[in-house]
Each structure stands twice: as structure tokens, then as C-alpha cells.
Short mmCIF file of C-alpha atoms in Angstrom, two decimals:
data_model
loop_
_atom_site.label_atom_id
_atom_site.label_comp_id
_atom_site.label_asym_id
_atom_site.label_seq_id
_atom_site.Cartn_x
_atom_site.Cartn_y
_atom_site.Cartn_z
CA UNK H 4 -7.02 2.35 -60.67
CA UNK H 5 -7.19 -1.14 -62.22
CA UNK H 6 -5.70 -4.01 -60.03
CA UNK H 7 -1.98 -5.14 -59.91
CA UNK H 8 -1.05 -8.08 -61.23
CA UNK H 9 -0.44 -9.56 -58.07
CA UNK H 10 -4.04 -8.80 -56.94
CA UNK H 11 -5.05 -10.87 -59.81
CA UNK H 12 -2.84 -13.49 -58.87
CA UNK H 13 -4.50 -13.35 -55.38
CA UNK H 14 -8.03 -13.12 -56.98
CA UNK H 15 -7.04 -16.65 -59.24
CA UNK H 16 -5.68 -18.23 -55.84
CA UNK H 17 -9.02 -18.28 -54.40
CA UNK H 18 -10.11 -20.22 -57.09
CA UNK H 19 -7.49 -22.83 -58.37
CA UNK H 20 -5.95 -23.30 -54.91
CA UNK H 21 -6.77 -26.99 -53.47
CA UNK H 22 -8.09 -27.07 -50.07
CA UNK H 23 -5.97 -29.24 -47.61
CA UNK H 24 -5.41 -32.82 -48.27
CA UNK H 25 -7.64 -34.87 -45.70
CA UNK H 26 -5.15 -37.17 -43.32
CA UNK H 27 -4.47 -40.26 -44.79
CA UNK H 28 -4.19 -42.58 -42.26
CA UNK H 29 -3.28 -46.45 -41.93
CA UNK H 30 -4.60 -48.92 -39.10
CA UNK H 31 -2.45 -51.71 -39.39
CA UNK H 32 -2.95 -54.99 -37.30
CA UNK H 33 0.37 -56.50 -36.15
CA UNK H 34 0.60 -60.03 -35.19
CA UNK H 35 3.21 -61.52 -32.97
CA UNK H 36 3.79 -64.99 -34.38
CA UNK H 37 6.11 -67.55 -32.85
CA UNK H 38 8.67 -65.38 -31.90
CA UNK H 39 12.64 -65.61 -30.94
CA UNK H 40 13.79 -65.28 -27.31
CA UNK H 41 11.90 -62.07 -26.03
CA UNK H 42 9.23 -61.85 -28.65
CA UNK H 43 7.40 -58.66 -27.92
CA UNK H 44 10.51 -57.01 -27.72
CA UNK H 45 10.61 -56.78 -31.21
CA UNK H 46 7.41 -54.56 -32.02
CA UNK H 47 9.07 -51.59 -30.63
CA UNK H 48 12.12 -51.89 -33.34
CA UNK H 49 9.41 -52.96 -36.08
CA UNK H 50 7.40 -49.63 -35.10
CA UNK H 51 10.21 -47.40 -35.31
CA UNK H 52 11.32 -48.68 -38.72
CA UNK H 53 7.46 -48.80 -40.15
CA UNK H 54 7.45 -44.92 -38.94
CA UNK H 55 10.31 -43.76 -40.92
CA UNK H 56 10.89 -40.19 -40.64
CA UNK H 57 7.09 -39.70 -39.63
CA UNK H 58 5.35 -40.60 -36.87
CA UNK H 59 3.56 -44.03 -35.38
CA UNK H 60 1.55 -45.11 -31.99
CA UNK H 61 2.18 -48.37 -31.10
CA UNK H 62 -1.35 -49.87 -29.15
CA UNK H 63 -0.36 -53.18 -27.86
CA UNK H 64 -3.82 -54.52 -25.87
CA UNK H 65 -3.59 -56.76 -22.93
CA UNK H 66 -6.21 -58.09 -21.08
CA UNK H 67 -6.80 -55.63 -18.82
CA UNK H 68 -5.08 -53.06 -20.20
CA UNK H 69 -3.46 -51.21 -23.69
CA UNK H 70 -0.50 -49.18 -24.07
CA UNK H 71 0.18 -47.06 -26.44
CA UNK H 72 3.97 -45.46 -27.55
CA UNK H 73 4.21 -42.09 -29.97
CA UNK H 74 6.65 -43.45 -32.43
CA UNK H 75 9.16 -41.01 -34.39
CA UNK H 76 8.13 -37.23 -34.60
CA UNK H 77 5.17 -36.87 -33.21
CA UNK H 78 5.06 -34.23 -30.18
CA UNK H 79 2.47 -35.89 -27.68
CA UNK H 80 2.79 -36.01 -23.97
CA UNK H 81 1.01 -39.33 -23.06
CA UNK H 82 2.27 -40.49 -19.64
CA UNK H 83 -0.32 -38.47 -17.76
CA UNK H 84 -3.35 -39.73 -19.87
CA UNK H 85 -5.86 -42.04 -18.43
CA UNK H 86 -8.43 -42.79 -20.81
CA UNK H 87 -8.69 -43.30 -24.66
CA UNK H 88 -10.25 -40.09 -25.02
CA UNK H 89 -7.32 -38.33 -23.11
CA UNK H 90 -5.02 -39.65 -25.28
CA UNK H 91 -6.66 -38.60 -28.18
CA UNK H 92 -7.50 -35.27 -27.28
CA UNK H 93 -3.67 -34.63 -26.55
CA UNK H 94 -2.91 -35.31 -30.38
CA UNK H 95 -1.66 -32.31 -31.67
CA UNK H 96 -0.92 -34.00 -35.05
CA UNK H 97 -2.65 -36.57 -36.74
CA UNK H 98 -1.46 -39.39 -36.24
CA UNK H 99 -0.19 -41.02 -39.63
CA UNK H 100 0.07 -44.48 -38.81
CA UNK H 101 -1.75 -46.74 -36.21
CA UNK H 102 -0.07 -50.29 -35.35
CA UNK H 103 -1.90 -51.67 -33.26
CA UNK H 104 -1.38 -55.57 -31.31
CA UNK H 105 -4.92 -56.94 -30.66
CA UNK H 106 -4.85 -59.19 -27.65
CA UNK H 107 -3.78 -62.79 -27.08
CA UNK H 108 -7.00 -64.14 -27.08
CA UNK H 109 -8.52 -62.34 -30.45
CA UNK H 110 -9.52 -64.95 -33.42
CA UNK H 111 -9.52 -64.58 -37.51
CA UNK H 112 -12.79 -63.31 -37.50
CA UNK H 113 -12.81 -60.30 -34.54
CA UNK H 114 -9.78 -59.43 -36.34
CA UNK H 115 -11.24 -59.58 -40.00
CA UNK H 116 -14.07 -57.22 -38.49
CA UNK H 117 -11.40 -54.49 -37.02
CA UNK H 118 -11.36 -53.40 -40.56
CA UNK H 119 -7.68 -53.21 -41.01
CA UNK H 120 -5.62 -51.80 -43.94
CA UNK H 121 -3.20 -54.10 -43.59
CA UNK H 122 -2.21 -57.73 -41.44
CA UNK H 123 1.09 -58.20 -40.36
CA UNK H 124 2.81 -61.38 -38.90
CA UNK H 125 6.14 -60.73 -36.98
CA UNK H 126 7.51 -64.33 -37.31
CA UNK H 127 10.71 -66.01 -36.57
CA UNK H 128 12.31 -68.19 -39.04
CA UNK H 129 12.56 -71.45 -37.51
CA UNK H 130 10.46 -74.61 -38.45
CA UNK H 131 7.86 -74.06 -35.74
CA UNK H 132 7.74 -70.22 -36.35
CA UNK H 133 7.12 -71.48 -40.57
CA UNK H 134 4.11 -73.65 -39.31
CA UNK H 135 2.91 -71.21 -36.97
CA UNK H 136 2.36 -68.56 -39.69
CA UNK H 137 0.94 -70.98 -41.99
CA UNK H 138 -1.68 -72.09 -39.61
CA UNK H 139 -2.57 -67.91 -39.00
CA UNK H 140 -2.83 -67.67 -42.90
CA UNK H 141 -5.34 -70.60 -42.95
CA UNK H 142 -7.40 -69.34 -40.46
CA UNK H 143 -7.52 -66.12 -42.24
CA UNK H 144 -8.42 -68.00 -45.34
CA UNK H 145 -10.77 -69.79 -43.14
CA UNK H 146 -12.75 -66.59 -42.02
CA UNK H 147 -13.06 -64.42 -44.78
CA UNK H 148 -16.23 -64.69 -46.94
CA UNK H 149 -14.39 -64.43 -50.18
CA UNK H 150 -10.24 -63.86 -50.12
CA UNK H 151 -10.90 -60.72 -52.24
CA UNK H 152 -12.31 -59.02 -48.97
CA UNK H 153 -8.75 -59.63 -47.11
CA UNK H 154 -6.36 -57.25 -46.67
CA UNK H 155 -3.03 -57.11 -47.84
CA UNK H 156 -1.43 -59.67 -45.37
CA UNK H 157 2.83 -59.48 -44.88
CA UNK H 158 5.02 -61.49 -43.11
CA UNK H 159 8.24 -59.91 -41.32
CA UNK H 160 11.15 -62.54 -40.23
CA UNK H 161 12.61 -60.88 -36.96
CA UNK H 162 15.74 -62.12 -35.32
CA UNK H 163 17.29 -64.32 -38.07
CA UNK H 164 20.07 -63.36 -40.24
CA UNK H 165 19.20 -62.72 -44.18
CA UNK H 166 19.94 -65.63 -45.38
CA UNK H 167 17.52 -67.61 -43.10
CA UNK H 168 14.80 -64.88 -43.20
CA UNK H 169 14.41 -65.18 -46.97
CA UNK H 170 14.37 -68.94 -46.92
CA UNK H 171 11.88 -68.93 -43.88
CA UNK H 172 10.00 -66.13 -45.95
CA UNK H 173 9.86 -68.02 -49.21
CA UNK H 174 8.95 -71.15 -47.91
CA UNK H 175 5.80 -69.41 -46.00
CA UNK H 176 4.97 -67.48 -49.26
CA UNK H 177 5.13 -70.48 -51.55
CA UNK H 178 2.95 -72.53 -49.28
CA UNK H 179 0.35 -70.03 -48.66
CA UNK H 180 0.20 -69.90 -52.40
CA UNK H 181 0.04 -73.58 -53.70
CA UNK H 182 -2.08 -74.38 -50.58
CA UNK H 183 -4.56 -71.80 -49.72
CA UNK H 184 -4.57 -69.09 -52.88
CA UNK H 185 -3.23 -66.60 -50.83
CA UNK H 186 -0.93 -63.83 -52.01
CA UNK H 187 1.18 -63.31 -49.01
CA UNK H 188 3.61 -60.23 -49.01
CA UNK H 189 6.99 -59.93 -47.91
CA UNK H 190 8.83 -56.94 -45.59
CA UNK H 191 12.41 -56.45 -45.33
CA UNK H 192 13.45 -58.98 -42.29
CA UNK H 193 14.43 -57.22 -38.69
CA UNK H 194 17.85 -59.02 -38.11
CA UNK H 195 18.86 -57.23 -34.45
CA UNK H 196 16.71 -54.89 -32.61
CA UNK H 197 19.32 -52.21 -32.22
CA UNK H 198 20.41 -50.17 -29.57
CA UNK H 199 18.09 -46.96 -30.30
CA UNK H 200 14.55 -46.40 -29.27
CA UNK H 201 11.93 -44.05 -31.35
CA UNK H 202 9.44 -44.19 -28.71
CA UNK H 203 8.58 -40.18 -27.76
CA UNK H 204 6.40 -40.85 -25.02
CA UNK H 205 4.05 -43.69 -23.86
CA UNK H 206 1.47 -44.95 -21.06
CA UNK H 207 -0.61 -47.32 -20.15
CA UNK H 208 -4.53 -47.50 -19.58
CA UNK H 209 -7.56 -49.26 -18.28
CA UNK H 210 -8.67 -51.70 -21.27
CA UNK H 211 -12.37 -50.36 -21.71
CA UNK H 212 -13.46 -52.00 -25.21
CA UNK H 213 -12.68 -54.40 -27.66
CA UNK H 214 -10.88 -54.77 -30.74
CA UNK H 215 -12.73 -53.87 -33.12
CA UNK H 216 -14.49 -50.54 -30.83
CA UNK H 217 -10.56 -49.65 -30.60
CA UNK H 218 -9.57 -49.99 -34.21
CA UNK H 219 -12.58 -47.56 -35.02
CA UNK H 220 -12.37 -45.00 -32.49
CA UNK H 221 -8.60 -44.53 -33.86
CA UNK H 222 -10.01 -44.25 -37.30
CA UNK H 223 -12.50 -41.84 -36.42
CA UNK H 224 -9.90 -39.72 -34.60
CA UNK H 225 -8.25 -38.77 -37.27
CA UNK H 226 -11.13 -37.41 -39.42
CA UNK H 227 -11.84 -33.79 -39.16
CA UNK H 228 -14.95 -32.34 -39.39
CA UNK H 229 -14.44 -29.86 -42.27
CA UNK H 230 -13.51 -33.25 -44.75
CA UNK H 231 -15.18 -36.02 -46.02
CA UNK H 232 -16.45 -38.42 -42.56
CA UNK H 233 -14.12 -41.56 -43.85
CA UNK H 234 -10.52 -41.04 -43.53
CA UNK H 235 -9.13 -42.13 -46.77
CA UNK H 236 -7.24 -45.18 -46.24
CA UNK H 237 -3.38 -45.49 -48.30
CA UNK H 238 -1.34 -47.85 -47.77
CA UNK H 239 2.29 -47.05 -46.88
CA UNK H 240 5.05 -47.53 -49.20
CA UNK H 241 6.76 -50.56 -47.11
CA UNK H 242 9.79 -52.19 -48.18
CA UNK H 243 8.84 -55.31 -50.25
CA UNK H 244 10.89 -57.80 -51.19
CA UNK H 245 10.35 -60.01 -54.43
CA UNK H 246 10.11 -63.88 -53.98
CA UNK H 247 10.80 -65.73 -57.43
CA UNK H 248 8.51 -68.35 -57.69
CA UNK H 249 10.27 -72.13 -56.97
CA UNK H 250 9.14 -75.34 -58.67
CA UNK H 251 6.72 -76.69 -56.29
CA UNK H 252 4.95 -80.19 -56.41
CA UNK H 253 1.25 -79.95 -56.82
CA UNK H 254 -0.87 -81.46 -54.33
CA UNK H 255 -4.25 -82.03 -55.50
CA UNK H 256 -6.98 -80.72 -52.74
CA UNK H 257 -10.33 -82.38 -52.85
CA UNK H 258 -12.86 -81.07 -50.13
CA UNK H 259 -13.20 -84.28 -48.34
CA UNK H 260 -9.42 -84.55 -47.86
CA UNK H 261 -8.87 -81.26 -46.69
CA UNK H 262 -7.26 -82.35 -43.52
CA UNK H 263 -5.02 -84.24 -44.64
CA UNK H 264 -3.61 -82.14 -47.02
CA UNK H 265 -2.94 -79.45 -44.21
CA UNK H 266 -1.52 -82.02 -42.71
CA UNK H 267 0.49 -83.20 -45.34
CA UNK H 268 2.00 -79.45 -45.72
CA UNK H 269 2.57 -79.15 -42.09
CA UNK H 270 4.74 -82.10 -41.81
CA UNK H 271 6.39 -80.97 -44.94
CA UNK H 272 7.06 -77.54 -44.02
CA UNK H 273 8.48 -78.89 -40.12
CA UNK H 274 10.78 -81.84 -42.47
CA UNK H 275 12.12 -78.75 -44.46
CA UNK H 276 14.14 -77.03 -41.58
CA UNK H 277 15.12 -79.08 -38.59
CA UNK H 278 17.62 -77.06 -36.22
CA UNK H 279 18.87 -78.72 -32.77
CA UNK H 280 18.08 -75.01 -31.38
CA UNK H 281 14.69 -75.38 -32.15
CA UNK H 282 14.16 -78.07 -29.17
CA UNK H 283 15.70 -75.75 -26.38
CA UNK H 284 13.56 -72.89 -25.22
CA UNK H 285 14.77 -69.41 -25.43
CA UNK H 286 17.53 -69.81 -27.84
CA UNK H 287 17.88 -68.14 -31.23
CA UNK H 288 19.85 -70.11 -34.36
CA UNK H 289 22.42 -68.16 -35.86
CA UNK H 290 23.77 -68.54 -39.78
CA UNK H 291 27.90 -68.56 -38.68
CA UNK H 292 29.13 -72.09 -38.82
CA UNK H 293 33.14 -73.10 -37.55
CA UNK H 294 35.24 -74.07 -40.35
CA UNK H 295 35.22 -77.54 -40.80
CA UNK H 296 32.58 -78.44 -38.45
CA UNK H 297 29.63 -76.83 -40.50
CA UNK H 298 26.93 -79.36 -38.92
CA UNK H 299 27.54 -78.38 -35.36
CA UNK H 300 25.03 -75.56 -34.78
CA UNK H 301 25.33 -71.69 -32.49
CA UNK H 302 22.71 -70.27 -30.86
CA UNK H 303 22.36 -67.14 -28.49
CA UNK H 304 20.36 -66.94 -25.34
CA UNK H 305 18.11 -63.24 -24.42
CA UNK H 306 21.39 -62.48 -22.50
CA UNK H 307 24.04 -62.58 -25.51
CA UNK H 308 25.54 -65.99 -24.23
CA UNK H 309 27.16 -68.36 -27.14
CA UNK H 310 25.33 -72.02 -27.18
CA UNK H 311 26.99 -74.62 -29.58
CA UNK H 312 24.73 -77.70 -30.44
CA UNK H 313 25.49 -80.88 -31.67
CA UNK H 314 24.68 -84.65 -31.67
CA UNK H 315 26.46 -86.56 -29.39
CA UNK H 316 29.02 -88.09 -31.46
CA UNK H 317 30.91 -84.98 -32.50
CA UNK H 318 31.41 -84.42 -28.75
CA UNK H 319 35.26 -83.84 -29.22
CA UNK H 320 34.52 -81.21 -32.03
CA UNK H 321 32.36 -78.99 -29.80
CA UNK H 322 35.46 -77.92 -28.42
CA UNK H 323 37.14 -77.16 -30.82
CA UNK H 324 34.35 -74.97 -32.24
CA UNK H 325 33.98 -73.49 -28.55
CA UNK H 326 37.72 -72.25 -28.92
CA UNK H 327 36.46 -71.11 -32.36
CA UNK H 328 33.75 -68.90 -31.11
CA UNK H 329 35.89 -67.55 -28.57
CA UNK H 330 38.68 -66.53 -31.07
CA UNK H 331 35.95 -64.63 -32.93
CA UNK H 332 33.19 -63.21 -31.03
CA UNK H 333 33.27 -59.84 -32.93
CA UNK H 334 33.37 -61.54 -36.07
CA UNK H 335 30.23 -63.75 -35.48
CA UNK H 336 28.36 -61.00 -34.18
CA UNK H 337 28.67 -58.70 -36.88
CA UNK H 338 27.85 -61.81 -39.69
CA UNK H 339 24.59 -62.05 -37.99
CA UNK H 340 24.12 -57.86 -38.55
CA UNK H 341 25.68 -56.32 -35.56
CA UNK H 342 23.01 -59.10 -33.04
CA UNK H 343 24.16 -58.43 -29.41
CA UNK H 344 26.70 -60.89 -27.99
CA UNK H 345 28.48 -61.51 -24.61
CA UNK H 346 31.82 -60.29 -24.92
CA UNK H 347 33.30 -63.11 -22.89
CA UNK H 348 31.94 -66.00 -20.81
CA UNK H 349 31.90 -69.62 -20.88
CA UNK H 350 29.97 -70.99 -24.07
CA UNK H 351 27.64 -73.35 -23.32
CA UNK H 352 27.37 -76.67 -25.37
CA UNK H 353 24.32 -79.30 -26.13
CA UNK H 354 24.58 -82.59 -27.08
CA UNK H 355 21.63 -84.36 -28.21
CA UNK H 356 21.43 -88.23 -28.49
CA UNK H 357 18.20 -90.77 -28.76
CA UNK H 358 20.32 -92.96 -26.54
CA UNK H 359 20.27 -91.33 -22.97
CA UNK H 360 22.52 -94.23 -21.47
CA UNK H 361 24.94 -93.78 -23.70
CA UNK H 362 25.79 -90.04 -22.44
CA UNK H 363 25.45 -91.08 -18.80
CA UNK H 364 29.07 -90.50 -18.23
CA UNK H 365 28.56 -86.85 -19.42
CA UNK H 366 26.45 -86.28 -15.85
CA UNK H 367 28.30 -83.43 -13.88
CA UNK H 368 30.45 -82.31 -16.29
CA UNK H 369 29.01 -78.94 -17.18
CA UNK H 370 27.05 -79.76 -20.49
CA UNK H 371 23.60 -80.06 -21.28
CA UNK H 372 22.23 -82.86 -22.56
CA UNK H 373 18.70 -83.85 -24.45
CA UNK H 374 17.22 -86.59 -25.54
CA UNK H 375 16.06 -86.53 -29.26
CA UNK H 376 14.05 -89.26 -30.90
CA UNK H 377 11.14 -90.33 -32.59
CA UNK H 378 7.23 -90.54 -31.06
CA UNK H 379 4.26 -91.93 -33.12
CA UNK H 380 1.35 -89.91 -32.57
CA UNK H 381 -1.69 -89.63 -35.03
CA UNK H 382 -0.10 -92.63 -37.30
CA UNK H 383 2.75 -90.80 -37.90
CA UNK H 384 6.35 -90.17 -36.91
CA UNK H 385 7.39 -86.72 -35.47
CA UNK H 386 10.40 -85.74 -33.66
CA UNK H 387 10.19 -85.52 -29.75
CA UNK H 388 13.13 -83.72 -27.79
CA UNK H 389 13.30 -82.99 -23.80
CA UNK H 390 16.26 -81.87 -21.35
CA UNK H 391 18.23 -85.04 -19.75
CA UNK H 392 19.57 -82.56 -16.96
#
């Protein structure tokens, strides 16, 4: 009896039929920059929208310890594990993605020598946030032998509305490029952390190695022994947005001015964006300005309360603008994408002034008050701002 069709079929499959695709896996590096109120709040959210509808583990290292959160889909029971090798062991699935926080203390070049596929910086978008992420880039630039050996490196404005995460975005882009070379990429900006959590399971363990042990022992994990002993690495398909290139004035670098010139952006960058909520700790700007009083500023604590900021000569308007924000709570929270607010409670106002006499009378009354003026300090003239009560 000659053989079926089908057994032919079954005869080619062994053949033509490719083997299993090895896991691809990515080991990115994420970077907490200068953060809004709460900062590593927002890796969790950042995680859970990197995963997608795959999976992630979060590894956030301390200094005596690392955590580590199954992100998305990805069946693991963690909160018995006690060791990195427990942990791994109890991966069912590969695990797709690796983010992983390298501790406080970690420079450009431990970091550089994880290895990683990819560098992100979680940023705010105010003016100290903008300097802070230049100054990572630079020492990036700093400690790689040649910048074609970096990484793709992407910034990610968290807790800002759109319109001040692209400018923040584009202003850190465009410097990185005129300054230092560097192609710097741009995610999709994490307005509001939301009310839902991806995390499947998580623990927390004894920190037993370093950064760059770590960042290999989760690359390793993921190669099996029937495929090739490198995991191959791909990239992700992240949201990127597009920043059109602006008309920038050339400043000429020589090497024996290369201090100044840093210095020269720096000072540039901080003149570019000046907010009053900068100079108060724990408060986050917000975009939604009253009607008529556009240069009095709002700001939200980590607890949803409504600050309103403003120089001490538009003391009158503040309450008018306090009324304002009262009248339109809901409004204001969903212009700034659906960011948490306190449904009611007294909104708290800031007056700033460089003459603290002048607002003496204003002791007592409820308000808080700073002082905001000028200090010289390495030959030049930067702003200096500190509570009067």
C-alpha cells in the first residue's frame, strides 16, 4: 500500500517545520529621575503599561534588599520565595521583559557594564527634573568609550499633563542633541498613575549581588539549554513619539571650555521653565489656569489637595481663583487626564515675595508664605526660594 497523502504531509513536516523560536527577552534599566510627589510610585504604572498584554517583573534593588513584582500575565507565585534562585526556578514562563531599578548609589559606568538593551529615565517635567536628566545623559556620554556602544536611551515624563510633558521632553531631546551628540528617544508621557494595578504577585529578598551579577543571572535565566547560549536580545515595540527638530542657537564647544558650556546649558535649560511650584517640596504643577488670572499657578499635593501660587501682589486674585477651583474640581481634574483630586477641602494658597517685611501682616492668617529672590553663587545669579512660615 503506498502512503496517504497525509502521511506525506507528515513525512514533509519533519523537514520544513521550524523548531521553536528561542525567548526573546529584554533587560531594560529604568531610572528614576527627579520625580513628582511620590516618585517611585510611578514604576509600578510604567511597568504595567511597558507589559502590555504580556508579561513583566519589576526588580527594584535597595540596599539591602530587591523586590521583584510579576507584571501582566504571567502565572508565578513569588511571595514565598527567598532567594534569586527560588524565584527563578518558580518561572513557569519565560519571562518576556525584565525592568529592572538598579540602586541609588549605582554610577554611569556599573550601569553601562549591566549590559542593558535599553536605558530609561522616568523624569518629571519641571525645570529641575529637565536639568536632572540632562546631567544623567552627560554622564552617560561621559562613560561610554564611544556613543555607538550605548544603548538606546528614552526619556518618559510622568505626572505632567501633555502639554508640559512634550515641552519638558523636547527641550531634554534638543539639548542632549546640540550639546552632547546624543540621540535621545521619547515614550508616550504617564499623566496619572491610575487606579488599577498589574502586579500578579511580588516579594522581597536578601540583596546578595550587584548590578551587573543581577542583570546577567536574569539574562541567563531565560536561555534554555536546547537553543543557542545568548538569548537573542529585541527590543520592544514602545510607543515613540516624534520630536520635530526646533531652531536652536549653536554653541561652539572647545575642549578647554567644556565646563562652561555645561554650564551655560544648565542655566539655560533652568531660565526656560520657572514655576512657583517648583520651590515648594512635594507639590506637582498642573496645566489648568483660572480665566483671567492665567499667571497665578495650581498645584496638587500626594494627597489630592488644590495649592494656588502666586506672587504677592495678586493677593486679592488668589481668591478669586480659589472660588474658581472650587466651582470646578471635576473639570480640572479631568484636563490634567483623570489626576486624582480632593473632592472638597480648603485650597491652600502661596504667596511668594523677595520682600519678607512687606507680607508681615499676612502672619496667622492661614497662608503660606516664601521668600523668593536672587543669590550670587559661582559669579552668577540664580534664584533662591525658602518657607517664611
Amino acid at each position: 500500500m503506498s502512503p496517504s497523502s497525509e502521511q506525506y504531509a507528515q513525512i514533509a513536516a519533519l523537514f520544513t517545520t521550524a523548531e521553536d523560536a528561542a525567548v526573546q527577552t529584554t533587560v531594560e534599566l529604568l531610572i528614576p529621575a527627579h520625580l513628582p510627589v511620590q516618585g517611585g510610585l510611578w514604576l509600578v504604572p510604567y511597568a504595567g503599561r511597558a507589559a502590555g498584554s504580556g508579561n513583566a517583573m519589576l526588580v527594584r534593588m535597595h540596599d539591602e534588599t530587591i523586590d521583584f513584582a510579576s507584571i501582566g500575565n504571567m502565572p508565578v507565585e513569588l511571595e514565598s520565595c527567598r532567594s534569586i534562585e527560588t524565584i527563578l526556578n518558580n518561572l513557569d514562563t519565560p519571562v518576556s521583559h525584565w525592568i529592572v531599578q538598579p540602586p541609588t548609589d549605582g554610577d554611569a559606568v556599573s550601569l553601562l557594564h549591566g549590559d542593558p538593551d535599553v536605558i530609561t529615565l522616568l523624569s518629571g517635567a519641571d525645570q529641575a527634573a529637565v536639568v536632572g536628566a540632562y546631567r544623567l545623559l552627560k554622564s552617560f556620554v561621559t562613560a561610554a568609550k564611544d556613543q555607538d556602544s550605548l544603548p538606546p536611551i528614552r526619556i518618559v515624563i510622568v505626572g505632567a499633563e501633555e502639554r508640559a510633558a512634550n515641552d519638558a521632553s523636547s527641550r531634554i531631546v534638543q539639548t542632549a542633541k546640540h550639546q552632547l551628540g546624543l540621540h535621545v528617544e521619547v515614550g508616550h508621557p504617564l499623566p496619572a498613575m491610575g487606579s488599577q494595578s498589574k502586579v500578579q504577585s511580588q516579594c522581597s529578598i536578601p540583596r546578595s549581588c550587584n548590578l551587573i551579577d543581577l542583570l546577567s543571572r536574569l539574562r541567563t535565566s531565560s536561555t534554555q539549554e536546547d537553543v543557542l547560549e545568548t538569548t537573542q536580545r529585541v527590543l520592544p515595540e514602545f510607543p515613540v513619539e516624534q520630536i520635530e527638530e526646533q531652531a536652536t542657537p549653536h554653541i561652539a564647544e572647545e575642549s578647554e571650555q567644556e565646563v562652561l558650556v555645561e554650564d551655560a546649558v544648565v542655566e539655560k535649560v533652568i531660565a526656560s521653565e520657572a514655576t512657583l511650584s517648583s520651590y515648594v517640596d512635594g507639590l506637582l504643577s498642573i496645566k489648568p489656569r483660572c480665566p483671567g488670572h492665567t499667571d497665578i499657578e495650581l498645584a496638587l499635593d500626594s494627597e489630592g489637595n488644590v495649592h494656588v501660587l502666586a506672587h504677592a501682589e495678586s493677593f486679592r486674585e488668589t481668591t478669586i481663583v480659589a472660588a474658581w477651583v472650587n466651582k470646578h474640581r471635576d473639570l480640572i481634574s479631568m484636563a490634567c487626564g483623570g489626576i486624582e483630586m480632593s473632592a472638597s477641602g480648603e485650597v491652600i494658597q502661596h504667596f511668594f515675595t523677595d520682600d519678607a517685611v512687606s507680607v508681615a501682616e499676612l502672619h496667622g492668617t492661614g497662608v503660606k508664605l516664601h521668600l523668593l529672590t536672587e543669590v550670587q553663587t559661582g559669579g552668577k545669579c540664580v534664584p533662591f526660594s525658602t518657607p517664611l512660615n
